[in-house]
Amino acid sequence: MASPKDSRLGGHGVRCELLALVTMRSACLQNDVAELLKPISEKIQEIQAFRENNRGSATFNHLSAVSESIPALGWVAVSPKPGPYVKEMNDAATFYTNRVLKDYKHSDLRHVDWVKSYLNIWSELLAYIKEYHTTGLTWSATGPVASTASLQSVLSMGPGLPPPPPPPPPPGPPPLFENEGRKEESSPSRSALFAQLNQGEAIAKGLRHVTDDQKTYKNPSLRAPGGQTPSPTKSYTPGPKSPQSHPPQRHAPVFELEGKKWRVEYQEDRNDLVISETELKQVAYIFQCNKSTLQIKGKINSIILDNCKKFGLVFDNVVGIVEVINSRDIQMQVMGRVPTISINKTEGCHVYLSEEALDCEIVSAKSSEMNVLIPQGGDYREFPVPEQFKTTWVGSKLVTEPAEIMA
């Protein structure tokens, strides 16, 4: 099992060198910032690809915790609130580390120590950001403009580079009465300014006439990129180019039993998916399936629905839990019994319960547009799951209850 230190290699080292550069250089153009962050982005993609290629690993929850939270290293590009961004990534890691604790807290304490050490990385990073970079990277106010060449020079100094010092404190307020003795004096530039303002309507006589061929609303070609010539009296800085969109990577569909796990992955436009031979100890993992429907017959231990869109799930009986994570437009029908349904980070989830499953517990977090449909008189009646809550202090504790929406 990799240590927390291993999970920080690569992108963490480059980020440290970048922070050292920030203390010595002033801010650069947006395009140059993207180029400076390219090494970090590549390392993040490598870590996420490693997790995708090892879905059958016994430490898949460990890999998921790292993969879901490692984008926090990109906080250097977040402004004006990098702290909450890191906090959100830490919450994503906690979702999977809780599973690690559940599996190993009574059998192997090494995994428990790993969870504590890994989550401590983001806690320390968040404290550092709050102290030195609360609203984003604090660049040097006096150094030369940063560039990719300057980052390479910092990287070439090797791993022995000391950590960057904190940025200098903000300058104090100017003296309140520094110019009090001279307030009656007026500089020539100020006198000239007031003289121009006193001209009234005559001030417009000095403006240059704009001909019809220079008006953008009469010449659509001037609105095109590069069509409008920059003003000779104003410096022109090209805007940052939008990043090139890459087509989504295609994966081969998977529908197989691996040990005791049914893997249903990357299915597209399939409405004939059926798992009929099930056992009590088996689990089903459904990942990144779109516009498809799956039916699971018999009794199974648990079902996980991860990163799916417009997906329908019909199952008979589940003895553990059914989890819906990072999904959208999900429809789920329970034909028999299920004790718990968990919905996390999901937009749109309709749950059809059977008569036998009315005692089911539904736990939701960071989700919206959730509805539970209860059988009544041969049909279903829809009940929305609350998304907004009201918390009040009552005596010695906080009391939270669904907020009533007034018409």
PDB file of C-alpha atoms in Angstrom, residues 152-347:
ATOM      1  CA  GLN A 152      12.447  25.687 -15.462  1.00  0.00           C
ATOM      2  CA  SER A 153      15.306  27.562 -13.849  1.00  0.00           C
ATOM      3  CA  VAL A 154      13.751  27.048 -10.412  1.00  0.00           C
ATOM      4  CA  LEU A 155      13.149  23.348 -11.114  1.00  0.00           C
ATOM      5  CA  SER A 156      16.766  22.926 -12.233  1.00  0.00           C
ATOM      6  CA  MET A 157      17.923  23.976  -8.763  1.00  0.00           C
ATOM      7  CA  GLY A 158      16.972  20.492  -7.590  1.00  0.00           C
ATOM      8  CA  PRO A 159      15.061  19.078  -4.620  1.00  0.00           C
ATOM      9  CA  GLY A 160      17.251  20.903  -2.121  1.00  0.00           C
ATOM     10  CA  LEU A 161      15.380  24.159  -2.688  1.00  0.00           C
ATOM     11  CA  PRO A 162      14.145  25.490   0.667  1.00  0.00           C
ATOM     12  CA  PRO A 163      10.404  26.090   1.113  1.00  0.00           C
ATOM     13  CA  PRO A 164       9.238  29.521  -0.040  1.00  0.00           C
ATOM     14  CA  PRO A 165       9.069  32.196   2.613  1.00  0.00           C
ATOM     15  CA  PRO A 166       5.712  33.754   3.366  1.00  0.00           C
ATOM     16  CA  PRO A 167       4.777  36.774   1.264  1.00  0.00           C
ATOM     17  CA  PRO A 168       5.603  40.188   2.687  1.00  0.00           C
ATOM     18  CA  PRO A 169       2.931  41.846   4.800  1.00  0.00           C
ATOM     19  CA  PRO A 170       0.686  44.370   3.052  1.00  0.00           C
ATOM     20  CA  PRO A 171       1.910  47.962   3.183  1.00  0.00           C
ATOM     21  CA  GLY A 172       0.508  50.084   5.941  1.00  0.00           C
ATOM     22  CA  PRO A 173      -1.980  52.900   5.339  1.00  0.00           C
ATOM     23  CA  PRO A 174      -0.481  56.194   4.107  1.00  0.00           C
ATOM     24  CA  PRO A 175      -0.076  59.037   6.623  1.00  0.00           C
ATOM     25  CA  LEU A 176      -3.392  60.763   7.090  1.00  0.00           C
ATOM     26  CA  PHE A 177      -2.096  64.350   7.169  1.00  0.00           C
ATOM     27  CA  GLU A 178       0.975  64.109   4.963  1.00  0.00           C
ATOM     28  CA  ASN A 179      -0.245  66.760   2.490  1.00  0.00           C
ATOM     29  CA  GLU A 180      -2.269  68.893   4.886  1.00  0.00           C
ATOM     30  CA  GLY A 181       0.221  71.756   4.820  1.00  0.00           C
ATOM     31  CA  ARG A 182       0.184  71.828   1.036  1.00  0.00           C
ATOM     32  CA  LYS A 183      -3.497  71.285   0.301  1.00  0.00           C
ATOM     33  CA  GLU A 184      -3.871  74.837  -0.956  1.00  0.00           C
ATOM     34  CA  GLU A 185      -1.175  74.263  -3.566  1.00  0.00           C
ATOM     35  CA  SER A 186      -2.297  72.881  -6.940  1.00  0.00           C
ATOM     36  CA  SER A 187      -0.030  71.186  -9.457  1.00  0.00           C
ATOM     37  CA  PRO A 188      -0.079  72.275 -13.132  1.00  0.00           C
ATOM     38  CA  SER A 189      -1.610  68.925 -14.191  1.00  0.00           C
ATOM     39  CA  ARG A 190      -4.483  69.354 -11.727  1.00  0.00           C
ATOM     40  CA  SER A 191      -5.106  72.910 -12.875  1.00  0.00           C
ATOM     41  CA  ALA A 192      -5.198  71.737 -16.480  1.00  0.00           C
ATOM     42  CA  LEU A 193      -7.722  69.036 -15.583  1.00  0.00           C
ATOM     43  CA  PHE A 194     -10.117  71.490 -13.953  1.00  0.00           C
ATOM     44  CA  ALA A 195      -9.678  73.890 -16.842  1.00  0.00           C
ATOM     45  CA  GLN A 196     -10.840  71.201 -19.268  1.00  0.00           C
ATOM     46  CA  LEU A 197     -13.808  70.262 -17.090  1.00  0.00           C
ATOM     47  CA  ASN A 198     -14.897  73.918 -16.963  1.00  0.00           C
ATOM     48  CA  GLN A 199     -15.238  74.041 -20.756  1.00  0.00           C
ATOM     49  CA  GLY A 200     -18.692  72.503 -20.535  1.00  0.00           C
ATOM     50  CA  GLU A 201     -20.037  71.323 -23.890  1.00  0.00           C
ATOM     51  CA  ALA A 202     -16.959  72.699 -25.672  1.00  0.00           C
ATOM     52  CA  ILE A 203     -14.922  69.792 -24.279  1.00  0.00           C
ATOM     53  CA  ALA A 204     -16.350  67.503 -26.997  1.00  0.00           C
ATOM     54  CA  LYS A 205     -14.788  69.599 -29.797  1.00  0.00           C
ATOM     55  CA  GLY A 206     -11.444  67.822 -29.332  1.00  0.00           C
ATOM     56  CA  LEU A 207     -12.856  64.341 -29.976  1.00  0.00           C
ATOM     57  CA  ARG A 208     -11.985  62.573 -33.234  1.00  0.00           C
ATOM     58  CA  HIS A 209     -14.836  61.854 -35.625  1.00  0.00           C
ATOM     59  CA  VAL A 210     -15.526  58.137 -36.176  1.00  0.00           C
ATOM     60  CA  THR A 211     -16.388  57.323 -39.788  1.00  0.00           C
ATOM     61  CA  ASP A 212     -18.942  54.670 -40.790  1.00  0.00           C
ATOM     62  CA  ASP A 213     -16.270  52.177 -41.850  1.00  0.00           C
ATOM     63  CA  GLN A 214     -14.924  52.198 -38.277  1.00  0.00           C
ATOM     64  CA  LYS A 215     -18.257  51.471 -36.558  1.00  0.00           C
ATOM     65  CA  THR A 216     -18.613  47.835 -35.469  1.00  0.00           C
ATOM     66  CA  TYR A 217     -22.431  47.775 -35.672  1.00  0.00           C
ATOM     67  CA  LYS A 218     -22.221  48.747 -39.367  1.00  0.00           C
ATOM     68  CA  ASN A 219     -19.278  46.429 -40.141  1.00  0.00           C
ATOM     69  CA  PRO A 220     -19.768  42.894 -38.738  1.00  0.00           C
ATOM     70  CA  SER A 221     -16.294  41.945 -39.967  1.00  0.00           C
ATOM     71  CA  LEU A 222     -14.800  44.163 -37.267  1.00  0.00           C
ATOM     72  CA  ARG A 223     -16.379  41.945 -34.605  1.00  0.00           C
ATOM     73  CA  ALA A 224     -14.546  38.835 -35.801  1.00  0.00           C
ATOM     74  CA  PRO A 225     -11.319  37.882 -34.003  1.00  0.00           C
ATOM     75  CA  GLY A 226      -8.493  39.917 -35.454  1.00  0.00           C
ATOM     76  CA  GLY A 227     -10.893  42.078 -37.486  1.00  0.00           C
ATOM     77  CA  GLN A 228     -10.716  45.151 -35.290  1.00  0.00           C
ATOM     78  CA  THR A 229      -7.460  47.081 -35.263  1.00  0.00           C
ATOM     79  CA  PRO A 230      -6.244  48.154 -31.846  1.00  0.00           C
ATOM     80  CA  SER A 231      -6.333  51.808 -30.970  1.00  0.00           C
ATOM     81  CA  PRO A 232      -2.957  53.537 -31.523  1.00  0.00           C
ATOM     82  CA  THR A 233      -3.285  55.292 -28.164  1.00  0.00           C
ATOM     83  CA  LYS A 234      -4.038  52.175 -26.147  1.00  0.00           C
ATOM     84  CA  SER A 235      -1.907  49.106 -25.617  1.00  0.00           C
ATOM     85  CA  TYR A 236      -3.452  45.897 -26.890  1.00  0.00           C
ATOM     86  CA  THR A 237      -3.116  42.624 -25.056  1.00  0.00           C
ATOM     87  CA  PRO A 238      -4.599  39.517 -26.681  1.00  0.00           C
ATOM     88  CA  GLY A 239      -7.048  37.652 -24.486  1.00  0.00           C
ATOM     89  CA  PRO A 240      -6.342  34.146 -23.287  1.00  0.00           C
ATOM     90  CA  LYS A 241      -7.240  31.394 -25.711  1.00  0.00           C
ATOM     91  CA  SER A 242      -9.839  28.945 -24.624  1.00  0.00           C
ATOM     92  CA  PRO A 243      -8.417  25.484 -23.970  1.00  0.00           C
ATOM     93  CA  GLN A 244      -8.864  23.018 -26.772  1.00  0.00           C
ATOM     94  CA  SER A 245     -11.623  20.534 -26.094  1.00  0.00           C
ATOM     95  CA  HIS A 246     -10.598  16.923 -26.435  1.00  0.00           C
ATOM     96  CA  PRO A 247     -13.131  14.299 -27.537  1.00  0.00           C
ATOM     97  CA  PRO A 248     -14.147  11.949 -24.715  1.00  0.00           C
ATOM     98  CA  GLN A 249     -12.129   8.778 -24.572  1.00  0.00           C
ATOM     99  CA  ARG A 250     -14.016   5.680 -25.680  1.00  0.00           C
ATOM    100  CA  HIS A 251     -13.870   2.571 -23.527  1.00  0.00           C
ATOM    101  CA  ALA A 252     -14.856  -0.968 -24.365  1.00  0.00           C
ATOM    102  CA  PRO A 253     -18.119  -1.953 -22.620  1.00  0.00           C
ATOM    103  CA  VAL A 254     -17.775  -4.402 -19.720  1.00  0.00           C
ATOM    104  CA  PHE A 255     -20.410  -6.888 -18.529  1.00  0.00           C
ATOM    105  CA  GLU A 256     -18.832  -9.689 -16.505  1.00  0.00           C
ATOM    106  CA  LEU A 257     -18.620 -11.406 -13.132  1.00  0.00           C
ATOM    107  CA  GLU A 258     -15.191 -10.839 -11.539  1.00  0.00           C
ATOM    108  CA  GLY A 259     -14.928 -12.967  -8.432  1.00  0.00           C
ATOM    109  CA  LYS A 260     -17.965 -11.899  -6.432  1.00  0.00           C
ATOM    110  CA  LYS A 261     -18.393  -8.558  -8.195  1.00  0.00           C
ATOM    111  CA  TRP A 262     -20.600  -7.964 -11.216  1.00  0.00           C
ATOM    112  CA  ARG A 263     -18.945  -5.266 -13.354  1.00  0.00           C
ATOM    113  CA  VAL A 264     -21.255  -3.314 -15.663  1.00  0.00           C
ATOM    114  CA  GLU A 265     -19.253  -0.473 -17.211  1.00  0.00           C
ATOM    115  CA  TYR A 266     -19.325   1.888 -20.208  1.00  0.00           C
ATOM    116  CA  GLN A 267     -22.673   0.654 -21.548  1.00  0.00           C
ATOM    117  CA  GLU A 268     -24.350   2.983 -24.068  1.00  0.00           C
ATOM    118  CA  ASP A 269     -27.950   2.821 -25.350  1.00  0.00           C
ATOM    119  CA  ARG A 270     -28.535  -0.706 -23.979  1.00  0.00           C
ATOM    120  CA  ASN A 271     -31.973  -1.591 -22.630  1.00  0.00           C
ATOM    121  CA  ASP A 272     -31.530  -5.383 -22.600  1.00  0.00           C
ATOM    122  CA  LEU A 273     -29.011  -5.757 -19.758  1.00  0.00           C
ATOM    123  CA  VAL A 274     -30.026  -8.519 -17.325  1.00  0.00           C
ATOM    124  CA  ILE A 275     -28.184 -10.196 -14.440  1.00  0.00           C
ATOM    125  CA  SER A 276     -30.183 -13.337 -13.697  1.00  0.00           C
ATOM    126  CA  GLU A 277     -27.750 -15.676 -11.888  1.00  0.00           C
ATOM    127  CA  THR A 278     -27.077 -13.973  -8.569  1.00  0.00           C
ATOM    128  CA  GLU A 279     -25.889 -15.054  -5.117  1.00  0.00           C
ATOM    129  CA  LEU A 280     -26.227 -13.469  -1.702  1.00  0.00           C
ATOM    130  CA  LYS A 281     -22.505 -12.636  -1.415  1.00  0.00           C
ATOM    131  CA  GLN A 282     -22.263 -10.938  -4.795  1.00  0.00           C
ATOM    132  CA  VAL A 283     -22.167  -7.170  -5.357  1.00  0.00           C
ATOM    133  CA  ALA A 284     -22.857  -5.142  -8.494  1.00  0.00           C
ATOM    134  CA  TYR A 285     -20.748  -2.158  -9.572  1.00  0.00           C
ATOM    135  CA  ILE A 286     -22.241  -0.065 -12.383  1.00  0.00           C
ATOM    136  CA  PHE A 287     -19.916   2.614 -13.760  1.00  0.00           C
ATOM    137  CA  GLN A 288     -20.326   5.279 -16.451  1.00  0.00           C
ATOM    138  CA  CYS A 289     -23.335   3.763 -18.210  1.00  0.00           C
ATOM    139  CA  ASN A 290     -25.548   6.106 -20.235  1.00  0.00           C
ATOM    140  CA  LYS A 291     -29.038   5.802 -21.674  1.00  0.00           C
ATOM    141  CA  SER A 292     -29.304   2.176 -20.587  1.00  0.00           C
ATOM    142  CA  THR A 293     -31.390  -0.101 -18.354  1.00  0.00           C
ATOM    143  CA  LEU A 294     -30.247  -2.974 -16.118  1.00  0.00           C
ATOM    144  CA  GLN A 295     -32.381  -5.588 -14.373  1.00  0.00           C
ATOM    145  CA  ILE A 296     -30.941  -7.635 -11.478  1.00  0.00           C
ATOM    146  CA  LYS A 297     -32.915 -10.716 -10.516  1.00  0.00           C
ATOM    147  CA  GLY A 298     -32.735 -12.642  -7.259  1.00  0.00           C
ATOM    148  CA  LYS A 299     -31.050 -11.515  -4.038  1.00  0.00           C
ATOM    149  CA  ILE A 300     -27.723  -9.672  -3.993  1.00  0.00           C
ATOM    150  CA  ASN A 301     -25.562  -8.089  -1.279  1.00  0.00           C
ATOM    151  CA  SER A 302     -25.202  -4.489  -2.533  1.00  0.00           C
ATOM    152  CA  ILE A 303     -25.332  -2.288  -5.629  1.00  0.00           C
ATOM    153  CA  ILE A 304     -23.211   0.769  -6.468  1.00  0.00           C
ATOM    154  CA  LEU A 305     -24.237   3.116  -9.286  1.00  0.00           C
ATOM    155  CA  ASP A 306     -21.355   5.486 -10.108  1.00  0.00           C
ATOM    156  CA  ASN A 307     -21.121   8.292 -12.685  1.00  0.00           C
ATOM    157  CA  CYS A 308     -24.100   7.224 -14.795  1.00  0.00           C
ATOM    158  CA  LYS A 309     -26.553   9.331 -16.813  1.00  0.00           C
ATOM    159  CA  LYS A 310     -30.124   8.585 -17.864  1.00  0.00           C
ATOM    160  CA  PHE A 311     -29.891   5.109 -16.400  1.00  0.00           C
ATOM    161  CA  GLY A 312     -32.654   2.785 -15.239  1.00  0.00           C
ATOM    162  CA  LEU A 313     -32.138   0.116 -12.564  1.00  0.00           C
ATOM    163  CA  VAL A 314     -34.655  -2.599 -11.596  1.00  0.00           C
ATOM    164  CA  PHE A 315     -33.768  -5.123  -8.880  1.00  0.00           C
ATOM    165  CA  ASP A 316     -35.535  -7.698  -6.727  1.00  0.00           C
ATOM    166  CA  ASN A 317     -33.848  -7.815  -3.301  1.00  0.00           C
ATOM    167  CA  VAL A 318     -30.741  -6.253  -1.750  1.00  0.00           C
ATOM    168  CA  VAL A 319     -29.654  -7.228   1.768  1.00  0.00           C
ATOM    169  CA  GLY A 320     -27.179  -4.347   2.229  1.00  0.00           C
ATOM    170  CA  ILE A 321     -27.261  -0.944   0.558  1.00  0.00           C
ATOM    171  CA  VAL A 322     -27.873   0.613  -2.863  1.00  0.00           C
ATOM    172  CA  GLU A 323     -25.622   3.630  -3.512  1.00  0.00           C
ATOM    173  CA  VAL A 324     -26.008   6.246  -6.242  1.00  0.00           C
ATOM    174  CA  ILE A 325     -22.926   8.484  -6.653  1.00  0.00           C
ATOM    175  CA  ASN A 326     -22.043  11.315  -9.065  1.00  0.00           C
ATOM    176  CA  SER A 327     -24.935  10.503 -11.388  1.00  0.00           C
ATOM    177  CA  ARG A 328     -27.747  12.270 -13.221  1.00  0.00           C
ATOM    178  CA  ASP A 329     -31.301  11.364 -14.280  1.00  0.00           C
ATOM    179  CA  ILE A 330     -31.528   8.004 -12.518  1.00  0.00           C
ATOM    180  CA  GLN A 331     -34.670   5.870 -12.218  1.00  0.00           C
ATOM    181  CA  MET A 332     -34.664   2.986  -9.746  1.00  0.00           C
ATOM    182  CA  GLN A 333     -37.398   0.442  -9.035  1.00  0.00           C
ATOM    183  CA  VAL A 334     -37.423  -1.908  -6.053  1.00  0.00           C
ATOM    184  CA  MET A 335     -39.437  -5.072  -6.702  1.00  0.00           C
ATOM    185  CA  GLY A 336     -38.759  -6.684  -3.312  1.00  0.00           C
ATOM    186  CA  ARG A 337     -36.888  -5.369  -0.275  1.00  0.00           C
ATOM    187  CA  VAL A 338     -33.908  -3.087   0.397  1.00  0.00           C
ATOM    188  CA  PRO A 339     -32.954  -1.661   3.826  1.00  0.00           C
ATOM    189  CA  THR A 340     -31.043   1.468   2.739  1.00  0.00           C
ATOM    190  CA  ILE A 341     -30.667   3.639  -0.363  1.00  0.00           C
ATOM    191  CA  SER A 342     -27.871   6.254  -0.403  1.00  0.00           C
ATOM    192  CA  ILE A 343     -27.869   9.154  -2.898  1.00  0.00           C
ATOM    193  CA  ASN A 344     -24.764  11.368  -3.100  1.00  0.00           C
ATOM    194  CA  LYS A 345     -23.815  14.154  -5.532  1.00  0.00           C
ATOM    195  CA  THR A 346     -26.650  13.270  -7.881  1.00  0.00           C
ATOM    196  CA  GLU A 347     -29.012  15.447  -9.931  1.00  0.00           C
TER     197      GLU A 347
END
